[in-house]
Every structure is written in C-alpha cells, then in structure tokens.
Coordinates of C-alpha atoms and ligand atoms in Angstrom, one line a residue:
X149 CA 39.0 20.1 -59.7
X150 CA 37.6 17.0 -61.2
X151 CA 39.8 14.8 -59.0
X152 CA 38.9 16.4 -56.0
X153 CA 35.3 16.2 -56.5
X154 CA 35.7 12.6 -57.3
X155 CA 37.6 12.0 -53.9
X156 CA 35.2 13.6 -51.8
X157 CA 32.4 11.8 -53.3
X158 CA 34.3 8.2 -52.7
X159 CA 35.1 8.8 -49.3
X160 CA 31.4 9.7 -48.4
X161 CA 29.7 6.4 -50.2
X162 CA 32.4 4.7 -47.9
X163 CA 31.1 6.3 -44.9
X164 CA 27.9 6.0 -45.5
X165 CA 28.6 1.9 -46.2
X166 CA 30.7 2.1 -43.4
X167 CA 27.8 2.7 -41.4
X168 CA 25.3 0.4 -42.6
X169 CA 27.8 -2.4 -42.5
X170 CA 28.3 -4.4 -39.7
X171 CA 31.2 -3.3 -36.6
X172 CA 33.5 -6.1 -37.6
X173 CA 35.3 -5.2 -34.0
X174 CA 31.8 -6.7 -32.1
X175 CA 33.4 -10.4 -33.2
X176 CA 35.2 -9.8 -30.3
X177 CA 33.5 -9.0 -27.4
X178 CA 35.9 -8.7 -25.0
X179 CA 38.6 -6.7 -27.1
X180 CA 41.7 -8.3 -27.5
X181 CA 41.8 -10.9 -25.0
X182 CA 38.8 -12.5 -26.1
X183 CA 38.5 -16.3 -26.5
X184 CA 37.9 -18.8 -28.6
X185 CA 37.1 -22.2 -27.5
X186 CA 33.6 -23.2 -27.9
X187 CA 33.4 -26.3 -26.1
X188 CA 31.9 -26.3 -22.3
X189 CA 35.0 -24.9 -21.1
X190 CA 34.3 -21.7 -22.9
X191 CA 33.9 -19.6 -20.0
X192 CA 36.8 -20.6 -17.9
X193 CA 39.9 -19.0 -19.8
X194 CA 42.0 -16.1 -18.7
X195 CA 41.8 -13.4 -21.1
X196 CA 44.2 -14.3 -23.4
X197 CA 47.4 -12.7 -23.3
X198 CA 47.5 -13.6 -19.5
X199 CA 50.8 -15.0 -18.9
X200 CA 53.4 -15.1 -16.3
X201 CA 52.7 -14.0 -12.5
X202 CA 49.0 -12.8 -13.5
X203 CA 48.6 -16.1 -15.1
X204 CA 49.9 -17.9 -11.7
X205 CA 47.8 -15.7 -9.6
X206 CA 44.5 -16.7 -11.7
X207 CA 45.3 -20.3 -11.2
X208 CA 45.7 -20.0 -7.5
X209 CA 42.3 -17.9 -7.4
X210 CA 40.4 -20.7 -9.9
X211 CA 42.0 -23.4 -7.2
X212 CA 39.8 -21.0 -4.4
X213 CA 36.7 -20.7 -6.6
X214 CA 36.5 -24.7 -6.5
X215 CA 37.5 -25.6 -2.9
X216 CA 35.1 -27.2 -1.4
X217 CA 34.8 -25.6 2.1
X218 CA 34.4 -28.0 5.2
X219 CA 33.3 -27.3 8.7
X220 CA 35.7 -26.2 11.7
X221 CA 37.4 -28.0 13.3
X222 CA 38.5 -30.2 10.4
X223 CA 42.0 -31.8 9.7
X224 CA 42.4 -29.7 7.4
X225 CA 42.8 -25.9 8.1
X226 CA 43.5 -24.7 4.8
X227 CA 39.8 -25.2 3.5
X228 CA 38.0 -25.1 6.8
X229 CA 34.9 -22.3 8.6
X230 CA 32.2 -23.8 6.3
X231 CA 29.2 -22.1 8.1
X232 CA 28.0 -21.9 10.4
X233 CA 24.8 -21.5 8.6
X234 CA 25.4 -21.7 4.1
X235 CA 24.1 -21.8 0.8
X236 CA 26.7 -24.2 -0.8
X237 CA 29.9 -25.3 -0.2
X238 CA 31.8 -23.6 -2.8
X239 CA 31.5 -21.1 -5.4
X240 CA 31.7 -23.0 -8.3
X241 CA 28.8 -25.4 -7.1
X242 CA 26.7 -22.3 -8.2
X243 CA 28.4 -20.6 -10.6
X244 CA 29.5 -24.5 -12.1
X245 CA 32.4 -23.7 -15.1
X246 CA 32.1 -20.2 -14.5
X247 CA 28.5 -20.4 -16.0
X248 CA 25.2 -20.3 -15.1
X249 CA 23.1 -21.9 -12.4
X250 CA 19.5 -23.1 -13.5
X251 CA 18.0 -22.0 -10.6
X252 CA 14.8 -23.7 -10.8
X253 CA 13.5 -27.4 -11.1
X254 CA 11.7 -28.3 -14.6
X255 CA 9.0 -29.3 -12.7
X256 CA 7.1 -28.0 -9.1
X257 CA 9.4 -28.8 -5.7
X258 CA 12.7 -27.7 -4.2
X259 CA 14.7 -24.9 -5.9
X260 CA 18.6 -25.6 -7.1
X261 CA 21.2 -24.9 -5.2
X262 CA 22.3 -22.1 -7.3
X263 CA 19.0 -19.9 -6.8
X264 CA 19.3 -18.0 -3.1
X265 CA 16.8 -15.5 -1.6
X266 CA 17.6 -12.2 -0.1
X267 CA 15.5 -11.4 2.8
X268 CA 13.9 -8.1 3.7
X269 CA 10.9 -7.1 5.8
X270 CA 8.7 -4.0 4.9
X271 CA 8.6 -1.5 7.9
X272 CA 5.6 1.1 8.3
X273 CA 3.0 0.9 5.1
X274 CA 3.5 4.3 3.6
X275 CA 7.4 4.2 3.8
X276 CA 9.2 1.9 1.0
X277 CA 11.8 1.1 3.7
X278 CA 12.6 -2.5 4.5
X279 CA 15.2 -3.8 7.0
X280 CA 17.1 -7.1 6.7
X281 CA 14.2 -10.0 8.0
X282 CA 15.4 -9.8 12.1
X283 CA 15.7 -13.6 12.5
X284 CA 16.8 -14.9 9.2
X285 CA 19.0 -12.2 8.6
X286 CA 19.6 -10.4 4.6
X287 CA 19.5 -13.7 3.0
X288 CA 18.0 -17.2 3.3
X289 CA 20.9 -19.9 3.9
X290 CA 19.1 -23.7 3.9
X291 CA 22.0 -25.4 5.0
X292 CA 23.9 -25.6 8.5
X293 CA 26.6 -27.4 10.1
X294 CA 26.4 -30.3 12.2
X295 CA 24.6 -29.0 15.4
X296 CA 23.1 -25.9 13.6
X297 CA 19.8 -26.2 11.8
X298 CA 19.8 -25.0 8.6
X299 CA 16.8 -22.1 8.0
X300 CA 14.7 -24.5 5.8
X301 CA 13.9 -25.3 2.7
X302 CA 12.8 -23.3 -0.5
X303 CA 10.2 -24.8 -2.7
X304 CA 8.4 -23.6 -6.6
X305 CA 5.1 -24.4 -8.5
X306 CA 4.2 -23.1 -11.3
X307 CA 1.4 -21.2 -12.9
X308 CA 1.2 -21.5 -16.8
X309 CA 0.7 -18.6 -18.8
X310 CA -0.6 -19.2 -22.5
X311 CA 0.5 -16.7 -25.0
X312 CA -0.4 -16.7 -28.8
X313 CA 1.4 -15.0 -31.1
X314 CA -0.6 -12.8 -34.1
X315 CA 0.3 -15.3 -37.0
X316 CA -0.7 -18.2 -34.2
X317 CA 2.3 -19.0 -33.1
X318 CA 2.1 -20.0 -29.1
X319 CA 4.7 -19.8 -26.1
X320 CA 4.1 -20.9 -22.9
X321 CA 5.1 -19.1 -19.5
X322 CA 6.0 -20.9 -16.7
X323 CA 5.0 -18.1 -13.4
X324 CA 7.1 -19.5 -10.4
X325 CA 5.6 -19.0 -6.6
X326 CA 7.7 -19.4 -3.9
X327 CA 7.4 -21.2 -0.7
X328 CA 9.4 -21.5 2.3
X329 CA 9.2 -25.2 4.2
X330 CA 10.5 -26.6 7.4
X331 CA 11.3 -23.3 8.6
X332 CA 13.8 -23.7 11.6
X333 CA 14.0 -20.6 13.5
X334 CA 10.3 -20.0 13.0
X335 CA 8.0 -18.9 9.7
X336 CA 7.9 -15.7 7.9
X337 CA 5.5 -13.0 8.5
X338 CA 3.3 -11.6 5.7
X339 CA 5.9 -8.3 5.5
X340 CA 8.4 -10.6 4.4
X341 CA 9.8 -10.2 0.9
X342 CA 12.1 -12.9 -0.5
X343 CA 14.0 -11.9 -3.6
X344 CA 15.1 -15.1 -5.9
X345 CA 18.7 -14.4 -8.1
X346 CA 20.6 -17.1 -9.8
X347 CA 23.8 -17.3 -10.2
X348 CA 25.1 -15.3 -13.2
X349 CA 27.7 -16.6 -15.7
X350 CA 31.2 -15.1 -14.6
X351 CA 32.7 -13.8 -17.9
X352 CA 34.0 -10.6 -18.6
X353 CA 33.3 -9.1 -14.8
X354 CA 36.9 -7.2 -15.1
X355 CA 36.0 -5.4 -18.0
X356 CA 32.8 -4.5 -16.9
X357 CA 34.5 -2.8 -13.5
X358 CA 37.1 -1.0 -15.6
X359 CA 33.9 0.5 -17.6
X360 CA 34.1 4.4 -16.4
X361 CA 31.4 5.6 -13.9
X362 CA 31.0 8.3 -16.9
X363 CA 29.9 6.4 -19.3
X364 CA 27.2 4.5 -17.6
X365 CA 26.1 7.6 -15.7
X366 CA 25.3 9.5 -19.1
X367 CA 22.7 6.7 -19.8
X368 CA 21.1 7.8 -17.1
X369 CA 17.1 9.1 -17.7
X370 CA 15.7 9.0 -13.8
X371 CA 12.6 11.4 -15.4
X372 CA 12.3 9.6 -18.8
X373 CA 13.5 13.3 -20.3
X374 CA 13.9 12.0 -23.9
X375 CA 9.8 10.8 -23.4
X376 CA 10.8 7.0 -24.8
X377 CA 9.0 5.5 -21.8
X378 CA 12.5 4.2 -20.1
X379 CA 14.4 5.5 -17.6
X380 CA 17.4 3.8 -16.4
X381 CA 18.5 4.8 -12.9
X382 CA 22.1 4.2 -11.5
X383 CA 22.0 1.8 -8.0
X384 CA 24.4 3.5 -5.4
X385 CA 25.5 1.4 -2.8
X386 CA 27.8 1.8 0.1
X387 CA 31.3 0.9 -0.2
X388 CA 33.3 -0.5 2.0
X389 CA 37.0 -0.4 0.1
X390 CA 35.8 3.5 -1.2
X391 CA 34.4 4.3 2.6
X392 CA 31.6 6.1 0.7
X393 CA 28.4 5.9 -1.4
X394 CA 29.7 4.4 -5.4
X395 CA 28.1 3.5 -8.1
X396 CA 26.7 -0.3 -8.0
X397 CA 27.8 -2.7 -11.0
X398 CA 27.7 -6.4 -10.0
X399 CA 24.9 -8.7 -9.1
X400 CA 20.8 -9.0 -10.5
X401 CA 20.3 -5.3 -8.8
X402 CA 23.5 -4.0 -9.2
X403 CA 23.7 -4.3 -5.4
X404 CA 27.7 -4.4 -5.6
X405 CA 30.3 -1.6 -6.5
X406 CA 33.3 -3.7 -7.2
X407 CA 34.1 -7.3 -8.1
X408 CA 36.2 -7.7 -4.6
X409 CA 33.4 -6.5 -2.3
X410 CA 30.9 -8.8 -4.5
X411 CA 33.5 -12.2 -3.7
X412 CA 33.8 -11.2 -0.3
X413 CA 30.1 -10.8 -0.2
X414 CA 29.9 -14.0 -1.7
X415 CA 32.4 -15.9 0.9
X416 CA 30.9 -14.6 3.9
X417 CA 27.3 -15.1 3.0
X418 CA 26.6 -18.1 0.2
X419 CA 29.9 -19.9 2.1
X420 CA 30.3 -18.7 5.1
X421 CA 33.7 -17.7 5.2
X422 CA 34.2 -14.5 6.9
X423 CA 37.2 -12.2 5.5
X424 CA 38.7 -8.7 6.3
X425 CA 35.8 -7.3 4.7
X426 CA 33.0 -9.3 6.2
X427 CA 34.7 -10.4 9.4
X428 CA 31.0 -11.2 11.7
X429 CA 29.3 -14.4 10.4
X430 CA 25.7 -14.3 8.9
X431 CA 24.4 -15.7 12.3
X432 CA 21.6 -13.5 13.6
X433 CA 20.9 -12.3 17.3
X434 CA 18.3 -15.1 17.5
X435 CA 20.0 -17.6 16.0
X436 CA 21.9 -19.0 19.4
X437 CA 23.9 -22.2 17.4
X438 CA 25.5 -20.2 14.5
X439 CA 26.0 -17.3 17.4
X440 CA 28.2 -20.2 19.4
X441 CA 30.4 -21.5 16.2
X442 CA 31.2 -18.4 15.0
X443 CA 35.1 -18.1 13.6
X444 CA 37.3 -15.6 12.6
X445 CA 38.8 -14.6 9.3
X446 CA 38.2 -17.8 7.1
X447 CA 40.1 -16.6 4.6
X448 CA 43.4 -14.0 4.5
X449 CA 42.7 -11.0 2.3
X450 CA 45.6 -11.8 0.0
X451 CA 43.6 -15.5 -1.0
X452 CA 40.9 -13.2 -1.2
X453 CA 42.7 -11.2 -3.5
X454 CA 43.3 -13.7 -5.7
X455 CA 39.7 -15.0 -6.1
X456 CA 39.4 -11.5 -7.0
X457 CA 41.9 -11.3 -10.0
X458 CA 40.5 -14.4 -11.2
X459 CA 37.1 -13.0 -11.1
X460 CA 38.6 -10.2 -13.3
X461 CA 40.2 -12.1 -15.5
X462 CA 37.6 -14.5 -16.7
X463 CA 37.4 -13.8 -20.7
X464 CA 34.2 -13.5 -23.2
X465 CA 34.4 -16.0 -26.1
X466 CA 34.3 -14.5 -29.7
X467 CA 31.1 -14.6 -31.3
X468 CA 29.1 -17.6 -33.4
X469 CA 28.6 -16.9 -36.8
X470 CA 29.3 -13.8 -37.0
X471 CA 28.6 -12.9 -40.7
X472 CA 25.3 -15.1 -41.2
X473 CA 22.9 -13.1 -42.9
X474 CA 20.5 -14.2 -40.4
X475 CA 22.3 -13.0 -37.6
X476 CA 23.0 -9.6 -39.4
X477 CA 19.4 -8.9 -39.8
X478 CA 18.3 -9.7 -36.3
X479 CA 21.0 -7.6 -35.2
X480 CA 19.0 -4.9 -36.9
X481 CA 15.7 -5.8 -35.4
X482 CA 17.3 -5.9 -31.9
X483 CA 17.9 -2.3 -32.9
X484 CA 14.3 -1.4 -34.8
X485 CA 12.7 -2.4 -31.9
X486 CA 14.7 -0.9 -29.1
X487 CA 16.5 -3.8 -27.1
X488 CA 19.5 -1.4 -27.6
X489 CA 17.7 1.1 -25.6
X490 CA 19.0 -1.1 -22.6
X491 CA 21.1 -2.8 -23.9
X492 CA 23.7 -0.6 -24.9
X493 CA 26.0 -2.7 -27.4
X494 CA 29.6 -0.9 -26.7
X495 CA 31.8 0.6 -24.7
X496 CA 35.9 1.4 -24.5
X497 CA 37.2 0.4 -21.0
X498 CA 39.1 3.1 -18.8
X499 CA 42.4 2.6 -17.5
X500 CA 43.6 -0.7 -15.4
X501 CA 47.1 -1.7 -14.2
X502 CA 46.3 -5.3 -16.4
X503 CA 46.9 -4.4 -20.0
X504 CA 44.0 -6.7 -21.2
X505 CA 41.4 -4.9 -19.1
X506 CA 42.4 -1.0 -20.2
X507 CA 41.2 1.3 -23.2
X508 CA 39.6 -2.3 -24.4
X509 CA 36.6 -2.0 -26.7
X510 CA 34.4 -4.5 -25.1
X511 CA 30.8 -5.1 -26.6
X512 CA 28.3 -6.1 -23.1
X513 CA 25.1 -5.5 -24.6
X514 CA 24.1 -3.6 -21.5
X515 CA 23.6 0.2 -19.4
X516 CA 24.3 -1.8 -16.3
X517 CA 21.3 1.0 -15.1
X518 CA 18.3 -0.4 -13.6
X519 CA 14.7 -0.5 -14.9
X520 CA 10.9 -1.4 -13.7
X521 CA 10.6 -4.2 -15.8
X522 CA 7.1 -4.9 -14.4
X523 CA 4.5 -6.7 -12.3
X524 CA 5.2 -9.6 -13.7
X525 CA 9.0 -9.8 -12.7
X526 CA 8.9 -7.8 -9.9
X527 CA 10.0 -9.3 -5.8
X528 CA 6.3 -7.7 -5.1
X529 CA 3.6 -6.0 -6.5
X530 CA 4.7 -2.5 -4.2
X531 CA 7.1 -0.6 -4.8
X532 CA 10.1 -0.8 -1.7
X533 CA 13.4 0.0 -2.2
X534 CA 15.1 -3.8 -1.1
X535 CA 18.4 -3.2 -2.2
X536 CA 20.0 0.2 -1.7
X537 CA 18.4 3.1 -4.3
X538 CA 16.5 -0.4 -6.0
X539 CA 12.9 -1.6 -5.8
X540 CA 11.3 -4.4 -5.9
X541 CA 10.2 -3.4 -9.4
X542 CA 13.5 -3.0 -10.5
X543 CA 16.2 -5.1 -12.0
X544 CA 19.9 -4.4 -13.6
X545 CA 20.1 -5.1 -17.4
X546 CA 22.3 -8.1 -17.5
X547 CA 24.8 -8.1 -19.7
X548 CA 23.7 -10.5 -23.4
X549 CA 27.7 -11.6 -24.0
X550 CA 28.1 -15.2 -23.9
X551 CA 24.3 -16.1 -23.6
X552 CA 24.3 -18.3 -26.6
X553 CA 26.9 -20.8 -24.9
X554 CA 25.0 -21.1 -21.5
X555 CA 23.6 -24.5 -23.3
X556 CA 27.2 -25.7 -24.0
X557 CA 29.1 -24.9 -20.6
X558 CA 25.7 -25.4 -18.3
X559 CA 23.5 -27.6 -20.0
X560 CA 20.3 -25.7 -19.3
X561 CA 19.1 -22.7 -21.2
X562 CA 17.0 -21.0 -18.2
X563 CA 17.7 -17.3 -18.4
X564 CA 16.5 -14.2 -16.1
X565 CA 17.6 -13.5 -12.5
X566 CA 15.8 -16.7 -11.2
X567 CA 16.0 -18.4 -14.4
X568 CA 12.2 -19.0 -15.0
X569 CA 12.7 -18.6 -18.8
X570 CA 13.6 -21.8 -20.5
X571 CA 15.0 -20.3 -23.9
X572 CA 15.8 -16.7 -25.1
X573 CA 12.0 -16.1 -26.8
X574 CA 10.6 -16.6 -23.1
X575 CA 13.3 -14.1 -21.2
X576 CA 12.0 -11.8 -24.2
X577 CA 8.2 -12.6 -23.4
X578 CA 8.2 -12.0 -19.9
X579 CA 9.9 -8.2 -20.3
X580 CA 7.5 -5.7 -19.3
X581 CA 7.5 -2.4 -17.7
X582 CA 9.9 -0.5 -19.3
X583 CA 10.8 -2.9 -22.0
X584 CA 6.9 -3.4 -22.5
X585 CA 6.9 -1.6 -25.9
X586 CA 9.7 -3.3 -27.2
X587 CA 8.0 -6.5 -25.7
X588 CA 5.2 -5.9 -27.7
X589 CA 6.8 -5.1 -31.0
X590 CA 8.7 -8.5 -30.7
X591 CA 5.1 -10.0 -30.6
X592 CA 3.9 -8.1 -33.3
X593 CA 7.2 -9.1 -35.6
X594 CA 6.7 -11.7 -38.5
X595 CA 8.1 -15.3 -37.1
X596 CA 11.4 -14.8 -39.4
X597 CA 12.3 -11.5 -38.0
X598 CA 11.7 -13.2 -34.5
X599 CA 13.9 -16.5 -35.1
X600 CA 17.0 -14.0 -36.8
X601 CA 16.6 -11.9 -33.1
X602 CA 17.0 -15.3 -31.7
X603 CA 20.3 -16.4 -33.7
X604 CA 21.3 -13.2 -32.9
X605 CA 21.2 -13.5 -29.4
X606 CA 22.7 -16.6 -29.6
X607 CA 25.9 -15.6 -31.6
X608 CA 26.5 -13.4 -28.7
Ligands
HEC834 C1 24.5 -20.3 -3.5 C2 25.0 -20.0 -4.8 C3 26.2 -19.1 -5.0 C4 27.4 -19.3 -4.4 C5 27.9 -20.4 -3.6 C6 28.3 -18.2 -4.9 N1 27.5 -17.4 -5.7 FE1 28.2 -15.8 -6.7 N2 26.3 -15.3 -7.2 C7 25.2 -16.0 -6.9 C8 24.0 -15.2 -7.1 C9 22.6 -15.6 -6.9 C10 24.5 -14.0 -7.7 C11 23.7 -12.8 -8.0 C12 23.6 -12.0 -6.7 C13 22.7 -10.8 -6.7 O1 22.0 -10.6 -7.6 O2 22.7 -10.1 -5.7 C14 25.9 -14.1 -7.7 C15 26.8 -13.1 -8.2 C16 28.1 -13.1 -8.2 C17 29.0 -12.2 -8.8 C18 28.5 -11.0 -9.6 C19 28.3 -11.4 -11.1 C20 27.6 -10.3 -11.9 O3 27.4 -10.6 -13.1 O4 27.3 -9.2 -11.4 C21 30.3 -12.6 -8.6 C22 31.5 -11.9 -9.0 C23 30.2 -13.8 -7.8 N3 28.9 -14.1 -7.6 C24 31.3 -14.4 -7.3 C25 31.2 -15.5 -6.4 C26 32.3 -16.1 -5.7 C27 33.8 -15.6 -5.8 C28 31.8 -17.1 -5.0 C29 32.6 -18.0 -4.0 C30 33.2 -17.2 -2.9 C31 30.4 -17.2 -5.2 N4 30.1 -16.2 -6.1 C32 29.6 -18.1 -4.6 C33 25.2 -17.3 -6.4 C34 26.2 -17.9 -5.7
HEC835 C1 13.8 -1.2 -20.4 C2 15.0 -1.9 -20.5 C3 15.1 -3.1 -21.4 C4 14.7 -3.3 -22.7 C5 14.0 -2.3 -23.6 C6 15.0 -4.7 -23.1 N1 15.5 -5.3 -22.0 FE1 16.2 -7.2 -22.0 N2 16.5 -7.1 -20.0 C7 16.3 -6.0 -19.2 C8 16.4 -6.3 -17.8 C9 16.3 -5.4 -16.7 C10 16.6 -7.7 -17.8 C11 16.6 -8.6 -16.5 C12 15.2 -8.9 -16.1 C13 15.1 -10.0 -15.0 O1 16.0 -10.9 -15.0 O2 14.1 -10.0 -14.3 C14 16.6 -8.2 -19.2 C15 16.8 -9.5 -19.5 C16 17.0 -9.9 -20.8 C17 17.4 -11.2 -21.2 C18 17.8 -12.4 -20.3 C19 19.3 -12.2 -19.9 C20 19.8 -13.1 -18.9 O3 21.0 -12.9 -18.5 O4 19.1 -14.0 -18.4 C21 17.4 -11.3 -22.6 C22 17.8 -12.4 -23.5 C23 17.0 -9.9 -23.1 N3 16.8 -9.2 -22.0 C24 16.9 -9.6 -24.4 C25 16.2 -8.4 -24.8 C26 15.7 -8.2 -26.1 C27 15.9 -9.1 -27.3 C28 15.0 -7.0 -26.1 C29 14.2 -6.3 -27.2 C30 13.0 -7.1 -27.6 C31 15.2 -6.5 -24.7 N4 15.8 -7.4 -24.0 C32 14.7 -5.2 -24.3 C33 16.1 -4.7 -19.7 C34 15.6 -4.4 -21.0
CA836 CA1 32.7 -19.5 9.0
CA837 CA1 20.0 -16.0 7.0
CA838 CA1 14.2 7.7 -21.5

C-alpha cells in the first residue's frame, strides 16, 4: 500500500515539473529537419534529411529562385519574358538568401526594391468593396522593359513618434507616408488605397501548408466569444488548383491558399513571367505598350513545380540559447502578457508525401488568423475588405521562427509587413488593436522583463 502511494505521488510532482519546465522539443522548430547553421546562410538549407531526387529537385528550384529574368527576345530563351511591366528581376532580389527584404530606406526617399504596393480602389462610400485600381492594375510594378514605361516611382517620409516608457525609458517610432512620383499612365485618385508588404523571410513555408485547416480554424473567435478582446478570423480566398473558396495561409493578409499558387503569383506579377496558372500578363486595358509585348507561358509548370518544392523545403534553424535563464523567463512573459494569444507557439503537421513535412511538431509562433491590429498599422483609416474576407484594418500574424537571425542572413533588423520597425521592441510598440492590451502591458513591464521578451524573441 505504502509503495503505491509513494508511486502515485512521484509521478504527479513529475507532472506537475513537467509542466512548469520548459518543452525541450521547441529547440527545434521545424521538427526533425531543422537546421543548424547560424551563419548568413541560415535560411537557405533543405530541411535536413533531404537527399536524393528531392534534394536534386530543390537545387534546380533554388537555381529558378535566383535567375535573373531578362526581356524577350533575348539570346537566351531559357531565362527570358522579363515584363513587360515588373517589380524586380528575380525572386531572390527581394527575398535575398531566402530572408527578409528591408523594405524601407533609413532615411525619407525611394522605397527598396523588396517593398511592393497592391492597388485597390474603394467603389460606392457605404459598401467596403474595392476593385483592382483600373489603370494600374492589383499592384504597383515601377519598372518596364525597354519601350514600356514603368508605372513610377514609390517614395517615404517619416513622422516621428516619441514614446516614454513608465520608468523613463524612450523609443522612438518612425510613421512612414507614402507617395507615388512620376506616375506614367497618369496619378491616383483620392479612392486609391496602396497596401505596402515586404518580402517575408522564406523558412519553414512547407510545414506551415501541411498545418491542417482544423487546427487553425479552431483558433477561430470572429465574435470575440471567450470576451479576451481578440478575434482572429480565417482569410478565404479563391483557389485556383482547389477550383473553390480555401482557406488563405501565405502572404502579410493571408491572401494565398497554397505555396504553388503564392510562387506563381509571384512569377506572373513581381517578375512578370506568366505560367499555367497566371497565363495573361499584369498589363492593364489602358496600358497599350505592355498590351503589345505580351508573351505566353514564361515558364513550364514542371520549372514551376520545382520553385515550388523548394519553397517547401526551406528549413527553420534551431533555436539560440535555448536554456538561458533569460530567455526562459521572457518566454514566460511572452505568455503572462498574451503574445501567445496570437501567436500560438505549436502545432503537429498533417500528412505530406515528403517525410520531413508530415506529423512534424513544428513550433511557428503563430494562428496564421487575421486581426485589426489598429489605426496605426492599418492600409486606411476605414474599414474595406482589400484582400478577399481582409480589411484594411487587418493583418495575418506572421509567424516569430527565425526572427532573431534576420540581422545575420539580411543585415537589417526592420520587421512588420513594410518593415517600418527597426528592432523587435518597435514591432512590439506599434501593435495595437487587438494586441492593444498586451501592447500596453509590455509598456507597463519593468525594463528586465522587457529585455528577457526581447532575447526571447531573438532565440527564436
Ligand atoms: C518585388 C519583390 C518580390 C519579388 C521579386 C518576389 N517576392 Fe515573394 N513576396 C514579396 C512580398 C512583398 C510578399 C508578401 C506578399 C503579400 O503579403 O501579399 C511575398 C511573399 C512570398 C511568399 C509567401 C511567404 C509567406 O510567408 O507567406 C512566397 C512563398 C514567395 N513570396 C515566393 C516568391 C517567389 C517564388 C518569387 C519569385 C518567383 C518571389 N516571391 C518574388 C516580395 C517579392
Ligand atoms: C491580436 C493578435 C496579436 C497579439 C496579441 C500580438 N501580436 Fe504580434 N503580431 C500580430 C500581427 C497581426 C502582426 C503583423 C502586424 C503588421 O505587420 O502590421 C504581428 C507582428 C509581430 C512582430 C513582427 C513580426 C515580423 O515578422 O515582422 C513581432 C516581433 C511580434 N508581433 C511580437 C509580439 C509580442 C512580443 C506580443 C506580445 C507583447 C505580440 N506580438 C502580441 C498579432 C498579434
Ligand atoms: Ca512576361
Ligand atoms: Ca500594375
Ligand atoms: Ca477572443
């Protein structure tokens, strides 16, 4: 009897230390093929484990990823249909090692390559309808090829916004406004609302597509039922490979169901290189140059295919000291102050044909759901819905894994979906909305608490 007893009480202090201890499992974000090279190649490995034809494939889709696209007709027919009207001439010019364009300048003038605008145009005042802008199309593309003008140039300044801290601590915001200069096809009316994004860093994108629809859907809290002031909506976007309305995962408004429709997204408008899914051009009705250079199928669907495996395949490096005690407690404010809410640490991957990508348990930091994250963040001060079921108000919680290297693999540590923050305590600052509580109780922290959130995030 006495033995028994003496069992049952051991096994319950190790639960309850189990629980209070820290999930050694989370050193490895990306389950088992998670990475570990530090160094500013961090973000380009396969997930390891990748080896024979899948290793081959993601080489020949890496080779795509850096081409460097030129205009028809070229010598070269292999890399040609640049255009006719683009954002850059390859992907990795944006997302440069697989990381994270800075988006904006340090100081006022012309915005980096990497930041583009998707263009909308309110309809009647009462409706939150918008349509694609009818000359300049569903996205701004500065650069054409010879004989087509380009649609201009996109310039920032920036308002400062002074914020103390209770125990006198300051930060400084930096507000960007957006304008639009040498406008070639004519300027934008006041309806017009231009949503910046940045390029995000492309780690982990497979896992986060073999996620199952379940599991983000029961995040879901449309009519804030648990009355904790946040409620994450799913986007749901049209599909083209499903033929029907799915659930949207990829890009700053979850905008994209899957990582193939995102790249060939990506091709066809950033690039201009039209594909089997996006076969037209970005050229408008109006614009009469791009109209006359239109080609055909840029790229086959099996080269497409292989940017997509590539983009699946990307790994998440392990974590940063892991075990520092300072990290380890602002793991636990990152919790007491309901960053978690959103940013949902964990999940176990569904089933995938590639072993690496199935039944992995893979640690995000996101509900991939989207939020009002207020007026300060927001495309415009009303509410429209600019990309599918998404506002203007409203933005996808990006996924935290990998933040911390940003500085090594990109040089820059500009963060949000036009990267206006310049460090992690500034992306934190400017959350409002939604995250406006937990926003406040960061402020209201003591300055240690707030620097171990910040090692935190950078471990991730
Ligand atoms: C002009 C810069 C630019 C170029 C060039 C570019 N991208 Fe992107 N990429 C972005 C931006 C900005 C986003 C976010 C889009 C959004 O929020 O709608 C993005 C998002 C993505 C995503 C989704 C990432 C996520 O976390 O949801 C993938 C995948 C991607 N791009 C792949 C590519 C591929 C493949 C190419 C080349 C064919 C490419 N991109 C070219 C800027 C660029
Ligand atoms: C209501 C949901 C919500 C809560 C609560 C929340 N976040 Fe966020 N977080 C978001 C969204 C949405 C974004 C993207 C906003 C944007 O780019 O405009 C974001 C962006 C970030 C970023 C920048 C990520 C990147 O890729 O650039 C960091 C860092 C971050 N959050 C940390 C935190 C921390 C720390 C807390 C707790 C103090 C927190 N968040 C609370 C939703 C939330
Ligand atoms: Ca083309
Ligand atoms: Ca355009
Ligand atoms: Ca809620």
């Amino acid at each position: 009897m006495k033995m028994i007893t003496l069992t049952l009480f051991t096994l319950l202090a190790f639960s309850t230390n189990a629980k209070s201890s820290v999930d050694s499992n989370a050193e490895f974000p990306a389950g088992t093929g998670t990475t570990s090279d530090f160094s500013v190649q961090a973000f380009s490995h396969p997930l390891s484990g990748t080896r024979g034809a899948l290793r081959r494939e993601f080489q020949v889709g890496n080779s795509f990823f850096n081409t460097v696209w030129v205009a028809t007709p070229a010598s070269t027919t292999a890399r040609d249909g640049l255009g006719p009207i683009y954002n850059a001439v390859s992907c990795s010019s944006c997302h440069f090692k697989d990381g994270r364009g800075r988006g904006l300048p340090e100081e006022d003038g012309v915005t980096d390559v990497s930041l583009l605008f998707r263009l909308r145009v309110k309809t009647l005042a009462e409706s939150k309808e918008v349509i694609p802008h009818p000359v300049y199309g569903g996205q701004f593309q500065p650069q054409g090829v010879p004989g087509v003008p380009g649609e201009g140039i996109s310039t920032v300044r920036f308002e400062k916004i002074q914020i103390q801290y209770h125990d006198g601590f300051f930060a400084q915001l930096l507000k960007p406004i957006y304008s639009f200069l040498a406008l070639n096809y004519g300027p934008f009316t006041e309806a017009t609302i231009a949503s910046p994004r940045v390029a995000p860093q492309m780690i982990g994108l497979g896992l986060i597509e073999a996620i199952k629809e379940s599991d983000i859907l029961k995040n879901e809290d449309p009519f804030d039922a648990n009355g904790d002031g946040i409620s994450g909506r799913a986007n749901r976007v049209y599909s083209i490979v499903n033929q029907s309305i799915t659930l949207g995962r990829f890009g700053w408004k979850a905008g994209k169901a899957n990582l193939i429709e995102q790249n060939a997204a990506a091709f066809n408008g950033d690039i201009g290189i039209t594909s089997p899914l996006f076969p037209e051009e970005e050229c408008t009705q109006t614009q009469a140059a791009c109209l006359n250079l239109k080609t055909a199928e840029d790229i086959t669907i099996e080269r497409l295919n292989a940017v997509t495996l590539y983009t699946q395949l990307l790994s998440v490096p392990a974590r940063r000291n892991f075990s520092k005690p300072e990290v380890i407690k602002g793991q636990k404010v990152f919790h007491q102050i309901s960053c978690a809410s959103c940013h949902t640490p964990s999940y176990i991957t569904g089933d995938s044909p590639i072993e690496g990508l199935a039944n992995q348990r893979i640690y995000p930091y996101s509900d991939f759901l989207l939020h009002d994250m207020g007026d300060g963040l927001a495309d415009d001060l009303q509410e429209y819905f600019n990309e599918d079921e998404a506002t203007t108000r409203e933005w996808r919680t990006p996924p935290l894994w990998g933040l911390g290297l940003i500085p090594t693999v990109n040089g820059h540590s500009r963060y949000l979906h036009d990267g206006r923050a310049r460090s992690l305590e500034e992306a934190i600052l400017w959350h409002g909305g939604e995250a406006q509580k937990s926003r406040d109780a960061f402020m209201q922290l003591p300055s240690t608490d707030r620097s171990n959130l910040l090692e935190f995030l950078n471990s991730l």
